[in-house]
Amino acid sequence: ITRPDNRPDTLGLTVLDEPCAKQSDPTVLDLQLRAISKQTTDKKVVVKSIDTAEKNPKQIESWIDSIKELHRTQPPPNVHYSKNMPDIDTLMQEWPPEFEELLKEVGLPTAELDCDLPQYVELVCSILDIPVYKGSPHHNEKIQALHVLFTLYSEFKNSQHFRALAQDNQLDNALKGGGPEDAPDDKEEERLIL
């Protein structure tokens, strides 16, 4: 929007209109920009020193608060995969009922399975629809698949929906026996099997 007097408006281009009451610390601003851009640089950060710091506790408190805020608002780290990986939300979708019934009968492969670790990783990832690409130039295809697997696990663990389902399952496990003779002993741990 142009100014009413049709003069060029350079506010924000040549002059920064910022309230004088609490101006940004250039060092904190530089750290914020570095965190957002996610680029490393050899440029050294110039940190302002405070003369007679013992007499200026408010400036020190302000610096500490601004650094705390910077750490709180930093975006989470991103992982860039060499090939396309499925979205975590897609992997969290409900399985078809036939597949769930088959898993109840057969169960997931356990650590007792007679295979080496790379084969076990491929097997578990294939069951969960996580691709393990072959022929990566860095030979880290299993590490990337495992990263997706553990991210999926973390999302399930932190999901309120699945936490409620797990609690329902725990109640079902306690009620399966029916009588007091089938109830677990007080000394025995209760176990939740998903």
PDB file of C-alpha atoms in Angstrom:
ATOM      1  CA  ILE A   1       0.000   0.000   0.000  1.00  0.00           C
ATOM      2  CA  THR A   2       1.465   3.308  -0.999  1.00  0.00           C
ATOM      3  CA  ARG A   3       1.668   6.267   1.314  1.00  0.00           C
ATOM      4  CA  PRO A   4      -1.113   8.889   0.997  1.00  0.00           C
ATOM      5  CA  ASP A   5       1.418  11.557  -0.034  1.00  0.00           C
ATOM      6  CA  ASN A   6       2.840   9.209  -2.777  1.00  0.00           C
ATOM      7  CA  ARG A   7       6.359   9.444  -1.387  1.00  0.00           C
ATOM      8  CA  PRO A   8       8.437   6.228  -1.482  1.00  0.00           C
ATOM      9  CA  ASP A   9       8.109   4.199   1.700  1.00  0.00           C
ATOM     10  CA  THR A  10      11.495   2.867   2.812  1.00  0.00           C
ATOM     11  CA  LEU A  11      10.379   1.774   6.268  1.00  0.00           C
ATOM     12  CA  GLY A  12      11.753  -1.718   6.842  1.00  0.00           C
ATOM     13  CA  LEU A  13      14.194  -1.370   3.935  1.00  0.00           C
ATOM     14  CA  THR A  14      16.504   1.408   5.032  1.00  0.00           C
ATOM     15  CA  VAL A  15      15.159   2.013   8.532  1.00  0.00           C
ATOM     16  CA  LEU A  16      14.054  -0.660  10.965  1.00  0.00           C
ATOM     17  CA  ASP A  17      10.985   0.378  12.904  1.00  0.00           C
ATOM     18  CA  GLU A  18      11.461  -1.375  16.243  1.00  0.00           C
ATOM     19  CA  PRO A  19      10.205  -0.172  19.600  1.00  0.00           C
ATOM     20  CA  CYS A  20      12.940   1.333  21.723  1.00  0.00           C
ATOM     21  CA  ALA A  21      11.720  -0.239  24.960  1.00  0.00           C
ATOM     22  CA  LYS A  22      13.168  -3.677  24.294  1.00  0.00           C
ATOM     23  CA  GLN A  23      15.439  -3.958  21.293  1.00  0.00           C
ATOM     24  CA  SER A  24      16.773  -7.222  19.954  1.00  0.00           C
ATOM     25  CA  ASP A  25      20.228  -8.302  20.979  1.00  0.00           C
ATOM     26  CA  PRO A  26      22.260  -8.628  17.756  1.00  0.00           C
ATOM     27  CA  THR A  27      23.997 -11.767  19.039  1.00  0.00           C
ATOM     28  CA  VAL A  28      20.719 -13.501  19.889  1.00  0.00           C
ATOM     29  CA  LEU A  29      19.270 -12.426  16.540  1.00  0.00           C
ATOM     30  CA  ASP A  30      22.311 -13.880  14.768  1.00  0.00           C
ATOM     31  CA  LEU A  31      21.917 -17.165  16.691  1.00  0.00           C
ATOM     32  CA  GLN A  32      18.213 -17.280  15.795  1.00  0.00           C
ATOM     33  CA  LEU A  33      18.994 -16.790  12.115  1.00  0.00           C
ATOM     34  CA  ARG A  34      21.650 -19.520  12.256  1.00  0.00           C
ATOM     35  CA  ALA A  35      19.183 -21.939  13.866  1.00  0.00           C
ATOM     36  CA  ILE A  36      16.537 -21.236  11.234  1.00  0.00           C
ATOM     37  CA  SER A  37      18.874 -21.451   8.240  1.00  0.00           C
ATOM     38  CA  LYS A  38      20.545 -24.666   9.505  1.00  0.00           C
ATOM     39  CA  GLN A  39      23.753 -23.745   7.749  1.00  0.00           C
ATOM     40  CA  THR A  40      27.123 -23.972   9.353  1.00  0.00           C
ATOM     41  CA  THR A  41      29.491 -21.075   9.001  1.00  0.00           C
ATOM     42  CA  ASP A  42      33.009 -20.216  10.059  1.00  0.00           C
ATOM     43  CA  LYS A  43      31.885 -16.722  10.998  1.00  0.00           C
ATOM     44  CA  LYS A  44      32.598 -16.099  14.657  1.00  0.00           C
ATOM     45  CA  VAL A  45      29.838 -14.894  16.913  1.00  0.00           C
ATOM     46  CA  VAL A  46      30.573 -11.586  18.586  1.00  0.00           C
ATOM     47  CA  VAL A  47      29.245 -11.640  22.118  1.00  0.00           C
ATOM     48  CA  LYS A  48      28.634  -8.341  23.847  1.00  0.00           C
ATOM     49  CA  SER A  49      30.367  -7.911  27.180  1.00  0.00           C
ATOM     50  CA  ILE A  50      28.819  -6.124  30.110  1.00  0.00           C
ATOM     51  CA  ASP A  51      30.895  -3.602  32.006  1.00  0.00           C
ATOM     52  CA  THR A  52      30.481  -3.994  35.743  1.00  0.00           C
ATOM     53  CA  ALA A  53      28.304  -7.072  35.371  1.00  0.00           C
ATOM     54  CA  GLU A  54      27.782  -7.315  39.108  1.00  0.00           C
ATOM     55  CA  LYS A  55      25.891  -4.024  38.957  1.00  0.00           C
ATOM     56  CA  ASN A  56      23.741  -5.058  35.968  1.00  0.00           C
ATOM     57  CA  PRO A  57      21.929  -8.277  36.937  1.00  0.00           C
ATOM     58  CA  LYS A  58      18.944  -7.345  34.749  1.00  0.00           C
ATOM     59  CA  GLN A  59      21.093  -7.446  31.602  1.00  0.00           C
ATOM     60  CA  ILE A  60      22.460 -10.856  32.598  1.00  0.00           C
ATOM     61  CA  GLU A  61      18.946 -12.140  33.349  1.00  0.00           C
ATOM     62  CA  SER A  62      17.754 -10.763  30.011  1.00  0.00           C
ATOM     63  CA  TRP A  63      20.598 -12.561  28.190  1.00  0.00           C
ATOM     64  CA  ILE A  64      19.840 -15.853  29.963  1.00  0.00           C
ATOM     65  CA  ASP A  65      16.115 -15.535  29.206  1.00  0.00           C
ATOM     66  CA  SER A  66      16.743 -14.773  25.539  1.00  0.00           C
ATOM     67  CA  ILE A  67      19.052 -17.797  25.176  1.00  0.00           C
ATOM     68  CA  LYS A  68      16.475 -20.003  26.944  1.00  0.00           C
ATOM     69  CA  GLU A  69      13.828 -18.733  24.530  1.00  0.00           C
ATOM     70  CA  LEU A  70      16.150 -19.412  21.595  1.00  0.00           C
ATOM     71  CA  HIS A  71      16.644 -23.031  22.704  1.00  0.00           C
ATOM     72  CA  ARG A  72      12.926 -23.464  23.349  1.00  0.00           C
ATOM     73  CA  THR A  73      11.896 -22.216  19.897  1.00  0.00           C
ATOM     74  CA  GLN A  74      14.558 -23.999  17.881  1.00  0.00           C
ATOM     75  CA  PRO A  75      13.028 -26.290  15.277  1.00  0.00           C
ATOM     76  CA  PRO A  76      13.581 -30.019  15.811  1.00  0.00           C
ATOM     77  CA  PRO A  77      16.417 -31.584  13.854  1.00  0.00           C
ATOM     78  CA  ASN A  78      15.535 -32.886  10.418  1.00  0.00           C
ATOM     79  CA  VAL A  79      16.959 -35.976   8.802  1.00  0.00           C
ATOM     80  CA  HIS A  80      17.381 -35.986   5.047  1.00  0.00           C
ATOM     81  CA  TYR A  81      17.069 -39.469   3.611  1.00  0.00           C
ATOM     82  CA  SER A  82      18.897 -40.447   0.447  1.00  0.00           C
ATOM     83  CA  LYS A  83      15.683 -42.010  -0.973  1.00  0.00           C
ATOM     84  CA  ASN A  84      12.001 -41.332  -0.360  1.00  0.00           C
ATOM     85  CA  MET A  85      10.696 -42.733   2.900  1.00  0.00           C
ATOM     86  CA  PRO A  86       7.023 -43.045   3.815  1.00  0.00           C
ATOM     87  CA  ASP A  87       5.393 -40.407   5.961  1.00  0.00           C
ATOM     88  CA  ILE A  88       5.033 -41.355   9.639  1.00  0.00           C
ATOM     89  CA  ASP A  89       1.294 -40.564   9.540  1.00  0.00           C
ATOM     90  CA  THR A  90       0.902 -43.032   6.668  1.00  0.00           C
ATOM     91  CA  LEU A  91       2.737 -45.717   8.628  1.00  0.00           C
ATOM     92  CA  MET A  92       0.488 -45.110  11.645  1.00  0.00           C
ATOM     93  CA  GLN A  93      -2.661 -45.968   9.690  1.00  0.00           C
ATOM     94  CA  GLU A  94      -4.669 -48.949  10.867  1.00  0.00           C
ATOM     95  CA  TRP A  95      -3.811 -52.270   9.238  1.00  0.00           C
ATOM     96  CA  PRO A  96      -6.426 -54.304   7.407  1.00  0.00           C
ATOM     97  CA  PRO A  97      -8.390 -56.581   9.797  1.00  0.00           C
ATOM     98  CA  GLU A  98      -7.158 -59.736   8.044  1.00  0.00           C
ATOM     99  CA  PHE A  99      -3.531 -58.757   8.659  1.00  0.00           C
ATOM    100  CA  GLU A 100      -4.233 -57.974  12.314  1.00  0.00           C
ATOM    101  CA  GLU A 101      -5.914 -61.368  12.776  1.00  0.00           C
ATOM    102  CA  LEU A 102      -2.898 -63.054  11.178  1.00  0.00           C
ATOM    103  CA  LEU A 103      -0.551 -61.172  13.534  1.00  0.00           C
ATOM    104  CA  LYS A 104      -2.606 -62.314  16.532  1.00  0.00           C
ATOM    105  CA  GLU A 105      -2.185 -65.924  15.399  1.00  0.00           C
ATOM    106  CA  VAL A 106       1.421 -65.840  14.202  1.00  0.00           C
ATOM    107  CA  GLY A 107       2.880 -62.893  16.118  1.00  0.00           C
ATOM    108  CA  LEU A 108       5.766 -60.623  15.185  1.00  0.00           C
ATOM    109  CA  PRO A 109       9.231 -62.144  14.785  1.00  0.00           C
ATOM    110  CA  THR A 110      11.127 -62.174  18.054  1.00  0.00           C
ATOM    111  CA  ALA A 111      14.843 -61.906  18.761  1.00  0.00           C
ATOM    112  CA  GLU A 112      15.029 -65.709  18.954  1.00  0.00           C
ATOM    113  CA  LEU A 113      14.611 -65.903  15.174  1.00  0.00           C
ATOM    114  CA  ASP A 114      17.601 -67.640  13.591  1.00  0.00           C
ATOM    115  CA  CYS A 115      18.956 -64.847  11.371  1.00  0.00           C
ATOM    116  CA  ASP A 116      21.623 -62.176  11.533  1.00  0.00           C
ATOM    117  CA  LEU A 117      20.903 -58.557  12.469  1.00  0.00           C
ATOM    118  CA  PRO A 118      20.757 -57.085   8.915  1.00  0.00           C
ATOM    119  CA  GLN A 119      18.225 -59.743   7.889  1.00  0.00           C
ATOM    120  CA  TYR A 120      16.193 -59.102  11.038  1.00  0.00           C
ATOM    121  CA  VAL A 121      16.134 -55.347  10.308  1.00  0.00           C
ATOM    122  CA  GLU A 122      14.932 -56.002   6.755  1.00  0.00           C
ATOM    123  CA  LEU A 123      12.258 -58.414   7.998  1.00  0.00           C
ATOM    124  CA  VAL A 124      10.833 -56.083  10.654  1.00  0.00           C
ATOM    125  CA  CYS A 125      10.936 -53.059   8.343  1.00  0.00           C
ATOM    126  CA  SER A 126       9.200 -54.971   5.541  1.00  0.00           C
ATOM    127  CA  ILE A 127       6.387 -56.024   7.912  1.00  0.00           C
ATOM    128  CA  LEU A 128       5.894 -52.364   8.854  1.00  0.00           C
ATOM    129  CA  ASP A 129       6.059 -51.157   5.205  1.00  0.00           C
ATOM    130  CA  ILE A 130       9.336 -49.315   5.741  1.00  0.00           C
ATOM    131  CA  PRO A 131      11.504 -49.681   2.636  1.00  0.00           C
ATOM    132  CA  VAL A 132      15.146 -50.731   2.926  1.00  0.00           C
ATOM    133  CA  TYR A 133      16.728 -49.486  -0.280  1.00  0.00           C
ATOM    134  CA  LYS A 134      19.670 -51.439  -1.628  1.00  0.00           C
ATOM    135  CA  GLY A 135      22.747 -50.012  -3.294  1.00  0.00           C
ATOM    136  CA  SER A 136      23.075 -46.736  -1.455  1.00  0.00           C
ATOM    137  CA  PRO A 137      26.474 -45.137  -2.123  1.00  0.00           C
ATOM    138  CA  HIS A 138      26.914 -44.550   1.625  1.00  0.00           C
ATOM    139  CA  HIS A 139      25.770 -48.081   2.618  1.00  0.00           C
ATOM    140  CA  ASN A 140      23.474 -46.573   5.266  1.00  0.00           C
ATOM    141  CA  GLU A 141      20.132 -47.830   3.938  1.00  0.00           C
ATOM    142  CA  LYS A 142      19.428 -49.922   7.037  1.00  0.00           C
ATOM    143  CA  ILE A 143      20.318 -47.027   9.337  1.00  0.00           C
ATOM    144  CA  GLN A 144      17.833 -44.801   7.516  1.00  0.00           C
ATOM    145  CA  ALA A 145      15.141 -47.492   7.685  1.00  0.00           C
ATOM    146  CA  LEU A 146      15.838 -47.965  11.401  1.00  0.00           C
ATOM    147  CA  HIS A 147      15.559 -44.213  11.907  1.00  0.00           C
ATOM    148  CA  VAL A 148      12.082 -44.314  10.382  1.00  0.00           C
ATOM    149  CA  LEU A 149      11.246 -47.373  12.512  1.00  0.00           C
ATOM    150  CA  PHE A 150      12.308 -45.699  15.771  1.00  0.00           C
ATOM    151  CA  THR A 151      10.563 -42.452  14.791  1.00  0.00           C
ATOM    152  CA  LEU A 152       7.411 -44.499  14.201  1.00  0.00           C
ATOM    153  CA  TYR A 153       7.863 -46.175  17.592  1.00  0.00           C
ATOM    154  CA  SER A 154       8.289 -42.784  19.271  1.00  0.00           C
ATOM    155  CA  GLU A 155       5.121 -41.464  17.614  1.00  0.00           C
ATOM    156  CA  PHE A 156       3.148 -44.520  18.752  1.00  0.00           C
ATOM    157  CA  LYS A 157       4.499 -44.222  22.268  1.00  0.00           C
ATOM    158  CA  ASN A 158       3.579 -40.529  22.492  1.00  0.00           C
ATOM    159  CA  SER A 159       0.176 -40.856  20.798  1.00  0.00           C
ATOM    160  CA  GLN A 160      -2.738 -40.353  23.178  1.00  0.00           C
ATOM    161  CA  HIS A 161      -4.981 -42.461  20.947  1.00  0.00           C
ATOM    162  CA  PHE A 162      -2.709 -45.493  21.066  1.00  0.00           C
ATOM    163  CA  ARG A 163      -1.980 -44.972  24.762  1.00  0.00           C
ATOM    164  CA  ALA A 164      -5.727 -45.250  25.432  1.00  0.00           C
ATOM    165  CA  LEU A 165      -5.893 -48.411  23.297  1.00  0.00           C
ATOM    166  CA  ALA A 166      -2.972 -49.891  25.229  1.00  0.00           C
ATOM    167  CA  GLN A 167      -4.723 -49.194  28.530  1.00  0.00           C
ATOM    168  CA  ASP A 168      -7.869 -50.882  27.204  1.00  0.00           C
ATOM    169  CA  ASN A 169      -5.725 -53.859  26.154  1.00  0.00           C
ATOM    170  CA  GLN A 170      -4.199 -54.019  29.646  1.00  0.00           C
ATOM    171  CA  LEU A 171      -7.658 -54.146  31.160  1.00  0.00           C
ATOM    172  CA  ASP A 172      -8.649 -56.871  28.694  1.00  0.00           C
ATOM    173  CA  ASN A 173      -5.585 -58.919  29.649  1.00  0.00           C
ATOM    174  CA  ALA A 174      -6.510 -58.672  33.339  1.00  0.00           C
ATOM    175  CA  LEU A 175     -10.089 -59.747  32.657  1.00  0.00           C
ATOM    176  CA  LYS A 176      -9.277 -62.665  30.326  1.00  0.00           C
ATOM    177  CA  GLY A 177      -8.831 -65.218  33.131  1.00  0.00           C
ATOM    178  CA  GLY A 178     -12.219 -64.643  34.661  1.00  0.00           C
ATOM    179  CA  GLY A 179     -11.790 -66.066  38.182  1.00  0.00           C
ATOM    180  CA  PRO A 180      -9.627 -65.072  41.161  1.00  0.00           C
ATOM    181  CA  GLU A 181      -7.473 -68.171  40.662  1.00  0.00           C
ATOM    182  CA  ASP A 182      -6.429 -66.791  37.239  1.00  0.00           C
ATOM    183  CA  ALA A 183      -5.578 -63.332  38.574  1.00  0.00           C
ATOM    184  CA  PRO A 184      -1.852 -62.494  38.667  1.00  0.00           C
ATOM    185  CA  ASP A 185      -0.054 -62.779  42.004  1.00  0.00           C
ATOM    186  CA  ASP A 186       0.709 -59.558  43.852  1.00  0.00           C
ATOM    187  CA  LYS A 187       4.421 -60.311  43.498  1.00  0.00           C
ATOM    188  CA  GLU A 188       4.263 -60.943  39.753  1.00  0.00           C
ATOM    189  CA  GLU A 189       4.621 -58.002  37.402  1.00  0.00           C
ATOM    190  CA  GLU A 190       1.771 -57.151  35.091  1.00  0.00           C
ATOM    191  CA  ARG A 191       2.835 -57.148  31.481  1.00  0.00           C
ATOM    192  CA  LEU A 192       1.225 -55.348  28.599  1.00  0.00           C
ATOM    193  CA  ILE A 193       1.398 -57.214  25.313  1.00  0.00           C
ATOM    194  CA  LEU A 194       0.394 -55.272  22.206  1.00  0.00           C
TER     195      LEU A 194
END
